Amino acid sequence: MRFDIISLFPQMFDALDFGIPGRAQKKDLLKLCCWNPRDYTSDAHRTVDDRPYGGGPGMVMMYQPLADTLSAIRAQQGHAPVVCLSPQGRRLDQKMAQRFAQQTNMVLLCGRYEGIDERFIQHFVDEEVSIGDYVLSGGELPAMTLIDAVTRMLPQALGDAESAEQDSFMNGLLDCPHYTRPEIVADSAVPPVLLGGHHEKIARWRLQQALRRTQKRRLDLLQHRQLSELEQELLNDQSTAD
Ligand code: ADE
């Protein structure tokens, strides 16, 4: 999958040279290409922003440098969905990431300053995406977040030990707790069921833990999800309550 990223700070995306996105790039499963709107300006100062009409603080990213950047991308890559990272967007979740992972190409637009001239958004942006209800200094970190979440779902991006199906949220639940050696640390023991080698019991315990955690911490997730008979039974089971 290829992402063409419009950003005034392309070096920030070097952070994706590590870990799973880094390995996916080396394996040619993921290609990132950054385009700086400053390279598509015509004045000596390479101006990309201006003061907002109507007054107020901050600067707004101008239409023309962005439109010319997108034209250059389209001349090379053809048409692809354009996503703008913005706190005004719809919240990124696992389902949205799965939908994006079906694409072969996407354009990500990273805003800076107070915002982007609304006419560019109206003319060219297919979807605005937020990563949460807080304001960051720009769309670069949100774009990296989106790329990382989508990369995990690309076939062959994860090794056997990292299967995406095991990821938290893949089944609409929070993850269960995890433990590694030693068996006892600071007077805390590993739950005995994990030491017994009984795979079915372990799977039931993990599902029950995931359900209980989700109920306790993110009831909204459970309310949006139909529970199977087994899941309902595990949630109602008081015999092993914490
Ligand atoms: N740009 C600034 N804050 C953002 C957020 N929370 N999500 C997406 N893009 C942003």
mmCIF file of C-alpha atoms and ligand atoms in Angstrom:
data_model
loop_
_atom_site.group_PDB
_atom_site.id
_atom_site.type_symbol
_atom_site.label_atom_id
_atom_site.label_comp_id
_atom_site.label_asym_id
_atom_site.label_seq_id
_atom_site.Cartn_x
_atom_site.Cartn_y
_atom_site.Cartn_z
ATOM 1 C CA MET A 1 0.000 0.000 0.000
ATOM 2 C CA ARG A 2 1.209 3.479 -0.834
ATOM 3 C CA PHE A 3 0.615 6.691 1.124
ATOM 4 C CA ASP A 4 1.335 10.057 -0.505
ATOM 5 C CA ILE A 5 1.651 12.488 2.387
ATOM 6 C CA ILE A 6 1.288 16.242 2.071
ATOM 7 C CA SER A 7 3.234 17.802 4.934
ATOM 8 C CA LEU A 8 5.381 20.814 5.768
ATOM 9 C CA PHE A 9 7.490 18.551 8.008
ATOM 10 C CA PRO A 10 8.298 15.478 5.927
ATOM 11 C CA GLN A 11 11.218 14.451 8.168
ATOM 12 C CA MET A 12 8.758 13.613 10.933
ATOM 13 C CA PHE A 13 7.793 10.528 8.934
ATOM 14 C CA ASP A 14 11.296 9.097 9.433
ATOM 15 C CA ALA A 15 9.803 7.858 12.717
ATOM 16 C CA LEU A 16 8.067 5.168 10.635
ATOM 17 C CA ASP A 17 11.432 3.677 9.636
ATOM 18 C CA PHE A 18 11.269 1.623 12.833
ATOM 19 C CA GLY A 19 9.276 -1.309 14.141
ATOM 20 C CA ILE A 20 6.479 -2.852 12.108
ATOM 21 C CA PRO A 21 6.022 0.047 9.628
ATOM 22 C CA GLY A 22 9.808 0.080 9.115
ATOM 23 C CA ARG A 23 9.870 -3.629 8.349
ATOM 24 C CA ALA A 24 6.812 -3.272 6.068
ATOM 25 C CA GLN A 25 8.664 -0.592 4.097
ATOM 26 C CA LYS A 26 11.724 -2.807 3.757
ATOM 27 C CA LYS A 27 9.498 -5.628 2.513
ATOM 28 C CA ASP A 28 7.839 -3.233 0.001
ATOM 29 C CA LEU A 29 4.422 -3.834 1.557
ATOM 30 C CA LEU A 30 4.289 -0.170 2.545
ATOM 31 C CA LYS A 31 5.515 2.815 0.563
ATOM 32 C CA LEU A 32 5.544 6.343 2.000
ATOM 33 C CA CYS A 33 6.141 9.347 -0.194
ATOM 34 C CA CYS A 34 6.163 12.867 1.268
ATOM 35 C CA TRP A 35 5.300 16.008 -0.676
ATOM 36 C CA ASN A 36 6.104 19.427 0.759
ATOM 37 C CA PRO A 37 3.700 22.211 -0.334
ATOM 38 C CA ARG A 38 6.615 24.664 -0.044
ATOM 39 C CA ASP A 39 8.009 23.029 -3.176
ATOM 40 C CA TYR A 40 4.821 24.081 -5.015
ATOM 41 C CA THR A 41 4.960 27.818 -4.291
ATOM 42 C CA SER A 42 6.021 30.534 -6.715
ATOM 43 C CA ASP A 43 7.161 33.404 -4.462
ATOM 44 C CA ALA A 44 10.644 34.002 -3.080
ATOM 45 C CA HIS A 45 9.546 33.261 0.490
ATOM 46 C CA ARG A 46 7.884 29.979 -0.497
ATOM 47 C CA THR A 47 4.728 31.080 1.331
ATOM 48 C CA VAL A 48 2.223 28.366 2.258
ATOM 49 C CA ASP A 49 0.042 30.216 4.787
ATOM 50 C CA ASP A 50 -1.688 33.556 5.298
ATOM 51 C CA ARG A 51 -3.808 35.427 7.853
ATOM 52 C CA PRO A 52 -7.422 34.338 8.296
ATOM 53 C CA TYR A 53 -10.168 36.433 6.701
ATOM 54 C CA GLY A 54 -12.281 37.947 9.457
ATOM 55 C CA GLY A 55 -9.281 38.234 11.777
ATOM 56 C CA GLY A 56 -8.238 36.097 14.684
ATOM 57 C CA PRO A 57 -5.044 34.372 15.759
ATOM 58 C CA GLY A 58 -2.885 32.038 13.744
ATOM 59 C CA MET A 59 -2.390 31.378 10.076
ATOM 60 C CA VAL A 60 -4.334 29.353 7.526
ATOM 61 C CA MET A 61 -2.791 27.054 4.919
ATOM 62 C CA MET A 62 -3.437 28.493 1.440
ATOM 63 C CA TYR A 63 -5.421 26.790 -1.286
ATOM 64 C CA GLN A 64 -2.998 27.075 -4.221
ATOM 65 C CA PRO A 65 0.162 25.391 -2.856
ATOM 66 C CA LEU A 66 -1.974 22.484 -1.638
ATOM 67 C CA ALA A 67 -3.864 22.211 -4.942
ATOM 68 C CA ASP A 68 -0.593 22.249 -6.902
ATOM 69 C CA THR A 69 0.911 19.608 -4.600
ATOM 70 C CA LEU A 70 -2.118 17.363 -5.100
ATOM 71 C CA SER A 71 -1.956 17.903 -8.901
ATOM 72 C CA ALA A 72 1.670 16.735 -8.854
ATOM 73 C CA ILE A 73 0.707 13.631 -6.865
ATOM 74 C CA ARG A 74 -2.165 12.851 -9.247
ATOM 75 C CA ALA A 75 0.022 13.393 -12.333
ATOM 76 C CA GLN A 76 2.351 10.705 -10.981
ATOM 77 C CA GLN A 77 -0.017 8.336 -9.141
ATOM 78 C CA GLY A 78 -3.486 8.914 -10.588
ATOM 79 C CA HIS A 79 -6.562 9.401 -8.447
ATOM 80 C CA ALA A 80 -6.645 8.143 -4.842
ATOM 81 C CA PRO A 81 -8.838 8.981 -1.844
ATOM 82 C CA VAL A 82 -7.723 12.120 -0.003
ATOM 83 C CA VAL A 83 -7.908 12.044 3.798
ATOM 84 C CA CYS A 84 -7.282 15.169 5.838
ATOM 85 C CA LEU A 85 -6.172 14.703 9.450
ATOM 86 C CA SER A 86 -8.108 17.172 11.556
ATOM 87 C CA PRO A 87 -9.753 17.404 14.987
ATOM 88 C CA GLN A 88 -12.973 18.126 13.035
ATOM 89 C CA GLY A 89 -12.901 14.672 11.466
ATOM 90 C CA ARG A 90 -14.625 11.415 12.289
ATOM 91 C CA ARG A 91 -12.770 9.464 14.983
ATOM 92 C CA LEU A 92 -10.290 6.837 13.761
ATOM 93 C CA ASP A 93 -11.107 3.335 14.963
ATOM 94 C CA GLN A 94 -10.127 -0.211 14.079
ATOM 95 C CA LYS A 95 -13.010 -0.563 11.604
ATOM 96 C CA MET A 96 -11.969 2.582 9.753
ATOM 97 C CA ALA A 97 -8.354 1.384 9.678
ATOM 98 C CA GLN A 98 -9.551 -1.912 8.186
ATOM 99 C CA ARG A 99 -11.451 -0.045 5.488
ATOM 100 C CA PHE A 100 -8.349 2.017 4.606
ATOM 101 C CA ALA A 101 -6.232 -1.164 4.483
ATOM 102 C CA GLN A 102 -8.328 -2.269 1.456
ATOM 103 C CA GLN A 103 -6.980 0.674 -0.591
ATOM 104 C CA THR A 104 -3.862 0.458 -2.724
ATOM 105 C CA ASN A 105 -3.160 4.232 -2.589
ATOM 106 C CA MET A 106 -4.186 7.044 -0.264
ATOM 107 C CA VAL A 107 -3.283 10.714 0.018
ATOM 108 C CA LEU A 108 -2.938 12.052 3.575
ATOM 109 C CA LEU A 109 -3.072 15.797 4.145
ATOM 110 C CA CYS A 110 -1.456 17.065 7.338
ATOM 111 C CA GLY A 111 -2.691 20.478 8.415
ATOM 112 C CA ARG A 112 -0.598 22.940 10.422
ATOM 113 C CA TYR A 113 -1.343 26.375 11.834
ATOM 114 C CA GLU A 114 -4.979 27.191 12.596
ATOM 115 C CA GLY A 115 -6.298 25.173 9.713
ATOM 116 C CA ILE A 116 -6.628 24.750 5.964
ATOM 117 C CA ASP A 117 -8.572 26.994 3.577
ATOM 118 C CA GLU A 118 -12.029 25.398 3.631
ATOM 119 C CA ARG A 119 -12.288 25.585 -0.165
ATOM 120 C CA PHE A 120 -9.447 23.087 -0.540
ATOM 121 C CA ILE A 121 -11.252 20.705 1.822
ATOM 122 C CA GLN A 122 -14.524 21.137 -0.090
ATOM 123 C CA HIS A 123 -12.935 20.635 -3.498
ATOM 124 C CA PHE A 124 -10.518 17.807 -2.844
ATOM 125 C CA VAL A 125 -10.865 16.085 0.530
ATOM 126 C CA ASP A 126 -12.949 12.907 0.642
ATOM 127 C CA GLU A 127 -12.837 12.387 4.379
ATOM 128 C CA GLU A 128 -11.606 14.203 7.496
ATOM 129 C CA VAL A 129 -10.215 11.945 10.227
ATOM 130 C CA SER A 130 -9.430 12.762 13.860
ATOM 131 C CA ILE A 131 -7.453 10.570 16.235
ATOM 132 C CA GLY A 132 -9.211 11.876 19.340
ATOM 133 C CA ASP A 133 -10.807 14.801 21.061
ATOM 134 C CA TYR A 134 -7.697 16.851 21.705
ATOM 135 C CA VAL A 135 -5.767 19.321 19.581
ATOM 136 C CA LEU A 136 -2.252 18.537 18.379
ATOM 137 C CA SER A 137 0.111 20.970 16.682
ATOM 138 C CA GLY A 138 -0.437 19.405 13.299
ATOM 139 C CA GLY A 139 -1.691 16.415 11.360
ATOM 140 C CA GLU A 140 1.662 14.624 11.147
ATOM 141 C CA LEU A 141 1.398 12.574 14.352
ATOM 142 C CA PRO A 142 -2.233 11.659 13.542
ATOM 143 C CA ALA A 143 -1.164 10.630 10.009
ATOM 144 C CA MET A 144 1.584 8.425 11.470
ATOM 145 C CA THR A 145 -0.944 6.916 13.857
ATOM 146 C CA LEU A 146 -3.273 6.120 10.951
ATOM 147 C CA ILE A 147 -0.437 4.624 8.872
ATOM 148 C CA ASP A 148 0.718 2.426 11.765
ATOM 149 C CA ALA A 149 -2.814 1.139 12.485
ATOM 150 C CA VAL A 150 -3.426 0.421 8.776
ATOM 151 C CA THR A 151 -0.022 -1.222 8.249
ATOM 152 C CA ARG A 152 -0.762 -3.783 10.973
ATOM 153 C CA MET A 153 -3.656 -4.998 8.828
ATOM 154 C CA LEU A 154 -1.755 -5.418 5.584
ATOM 155 C CA PRO A 155 -1.282 -9.084 4.716
ATOM 156 C CA GLN A 156 2.237 -10.211 5.666
ATOM 157 C CA ALA A 157 3.091 -7.051 7.627
ATOM 158 C CA LEU A 158 2.985 -8.923 10.929
ATOM 159 C CA GLY A 159 5.025 -11.987 11.794
ATOM 160 C CA ASP A 160 3.317 -15.158 13.054
ATOM 161 C CA ALA A 161 3.854 -14.100 16.648
ATOM 162 C CA GLU A 162 2.160 -10.736 16.035
ATOM 163 C CA SER A 163 -1.124 -11.802 14.405
ATOM 164 C CA ALA A 164 -3.501 -8.861 13.946
ATOM 165 C CA GLU A 165 -6.468 -11.014 14.947
ATOM 166 C CA GLN A 166 -5.041 -11.034 18.472
ATOM 167 C CA ASP A 167 -4.918 -7.249 18.599
ATOM 168 C CA SER A 168 -7.034 -5.374 21.067
ATOM 169 C CA PHE A 169 -10.202 -4.068 19.326
ATOM 170 C CA MET A 170 -10.012 -6.586 16.460
ATOM 171 C CA ASN A 171 -12.996 -8.329 18.055
ATOM 172 C CA GLY A 172 -14.408 -5.080 19.432
ATOM 173 C CA LEU A 173 -13.028 -5.722 22.945
ATOM 174 C CA LEU A 174 -10.085 -4.451 24.975
ATOM 175 C CA ASP A 175 -7.157 -6.839 25.288
ATOM 176 C CA CYS A 176 -6.780 -9.327 28.147
ATOM 177 C CA PRO A 177 -3.827 -8.980 30.590
ATOM 178 C CA HIS A 178 -0.482 -10.560 29.652
ATOM 179 C CA TYR A 179 2.276 -12.093 31.809
ATOM 180 C CA THR A 180 5.804 -13.331 31.270
ATOM 181 C CA ARG A 181 8.549 -14.840 33.431
ATOM 182 C CA PRO A 182 9.165 -14.996 36.342
ATOM 183 C CA GLU A 183 6.098 -16.742 37.790
ATOM 184 C CA ILE A 184 6.239 -14.576 40.905
ATOM 185 C CA VAL A 185 7.459 -11.003 40.986
ATOM 186 C CA ALA A 186 7.159 -8.562 43.917
ATOM 187 C CA ASP A 187 4.816 -11.058 45.644
ATOM 188 C CA SER A 188 2.514 -11.138 42.603
ATOM 189 C CA ALA A 189 1.860 -14.499 40.977
ATOM 190 C CA VAL A 190 0.807 -15.279 37.420
ATOM 191 C CA PRO A 191 -2.860 -16.433 37.283
ATOM 192 C CA PRO A 192 -2.607 -20.250 37.680
ATOM 193 C CA VAL A 193 -4.797 -21.011 34.624
ATOM 194 C CA LEU A 194 -2.012 -19.665 32.364
ATOM 195 C CA LEU A 195 0.459 -22.213 33.752
ATOM 196 C CA GLY A 196 -1.776 -25.278 33.297
ATOM 197 C CA GLY A 197 -1.286 -25.782 29.554
ATOM 198 C CA HIS A 198 -5.030 -26.301 29.006
ATOM 199 C CA HIS A 199 -5.534 -24.284 25.819
ATOM 200 C CA GLU A 200 -9.310 -24.172 25.886
ATOM 201 C CA LYS A 201 -9.388 -23.021 29.509
ATOM 202 C CA ILE A 202 -6.773 -20.388 28.734
ATOM 203 C CA ALA A 203 -8.795 -19.105 25.765
ATOM 204 C CA ARG A 204 -11.953 -18.898 27.931
ATOM 205 C CA TRP A 205 -10.073 -17.084 30.697
ATOM 206 C CA ARG A 206 -8.613 -14.581 28.242
ATOM 207 C CA LEU A 207 -11.985 -13.891 26.673
ATOM 208 C CA GLN A 208 -13.532 -13.450 30.110
ATOM 209 C CA GLN A 209 -10.798 -11.013 31.142
ATOM 210 C CA ALA A 210 -11.224 -9.051 27.914
ATOM 211 C CA LEU A 211 -14.987 -8.878 28.444
ATOM 212 C CA ARG A 212 -14.667 -7.777 32.074
ATOM 213 C CA ARG A 213 -12.099 -5.131 31.266
ATOM 214 C CA THR A 214 -14.211 -3.788 28.454
ATOM 215 C CA GLN A 215 -17.273 -3.711 30.702
ATOM 216 C CA LYS A 216 -15.370 -1.881 33.411
ATOM 217 C CA ARG A 217 -13.379 0.558 31.307
ATOM 218 C CA ARG A 218 -15.262 0.985 28.030
ATOM 219 C CA LEU A 219 -18.905 0.107 28.465
ATOM 220 C CA ASP A 220 -19.595 2.044 25.228
ATOM 221 C CA LEU A 221 -17.744 -0.678 23.257
ATOM 222 C CA LEU A 222 -19.902 -3.446 24.741
ATOM 223 C CA GLN A 223 -23.064 -1.487 24.079
ATOM 224 C CA HIS A 224 -22.203 -1.339 20.369
ATOM 225 C CA ARG A 225 -21.575 -5.048 20.134
ATOM 226 C CA GLN A 226 -23.804 -8.106 20.150
ATOM 227 C CA LEU A 227 -22.590 -10.645 22.752
ATOM 228 C CA SER A 228 -22.559 -14.340 21.872
ATOM 229 C CA GLU A 229 -24.082 -16.854 24.290
ATOM 230 C CA LEU A 230 -20.618 -17.860 25.521
ATOM 231 C CA GLU A 231 -19.580 -14.223 26.027
ATOM 232 C CA GLN A 232 -22.759 -13.507 27.980
ATOM 233 C CA GLU A 233 -22.135 -16.598 30.120
ATOM 234 C CA LEU A 234 -18.526 -15.579 30.820
ATOM 235 C CA LEU A 235 -19.595 -12.067 31.817
ATOM 236 C CA ASN A 236 -22.315 -13.374 34.136
ATOM 237 C CA ASP A 237 -20.012 -15.968 35.721
ATOM 238 C CA GLN A 238 -19.474 -14.786 39.307
ATOM 239 C CA SER A 239 -17.473 -17.852 40.397
ATOM 240 C CA THR A 240 -14.188 -16.347 39.146
ATOM 241 C CA ALA A 241 -14.856 -12.650 39.706
ATOM 242 C CA ASP A 242 -11.740 -10.573 40.536
HETATM 243 N N1 ADE B 1 -4.628 17.759 14.004
HETATM 244 C C1 ADE B 1 -4.559 18.365 15.203
HETATM 245 N N2 ADE B 1 -5.159 17.628 16.147
HETATM 246 C C2 ADE B 1 -5.628 16.517 15.533
HETATM 247 C C3 ADE B 1 -6.339 15.367 15.973
HETATM 248 N N3 ADE B 1 -6.716 15.221 17.240
HETATM 249 N N4 ADE B 1 -6.652 14.427 15.070
HETATM 250 C C4 ADE B 1 -6.306 14.580 13.785
HETATM 251 N N5 ADE B 1 -5.639 15.638 13.307
HETATM 252 C C5 ADE B 1 -5.300 16.600 14.171
#
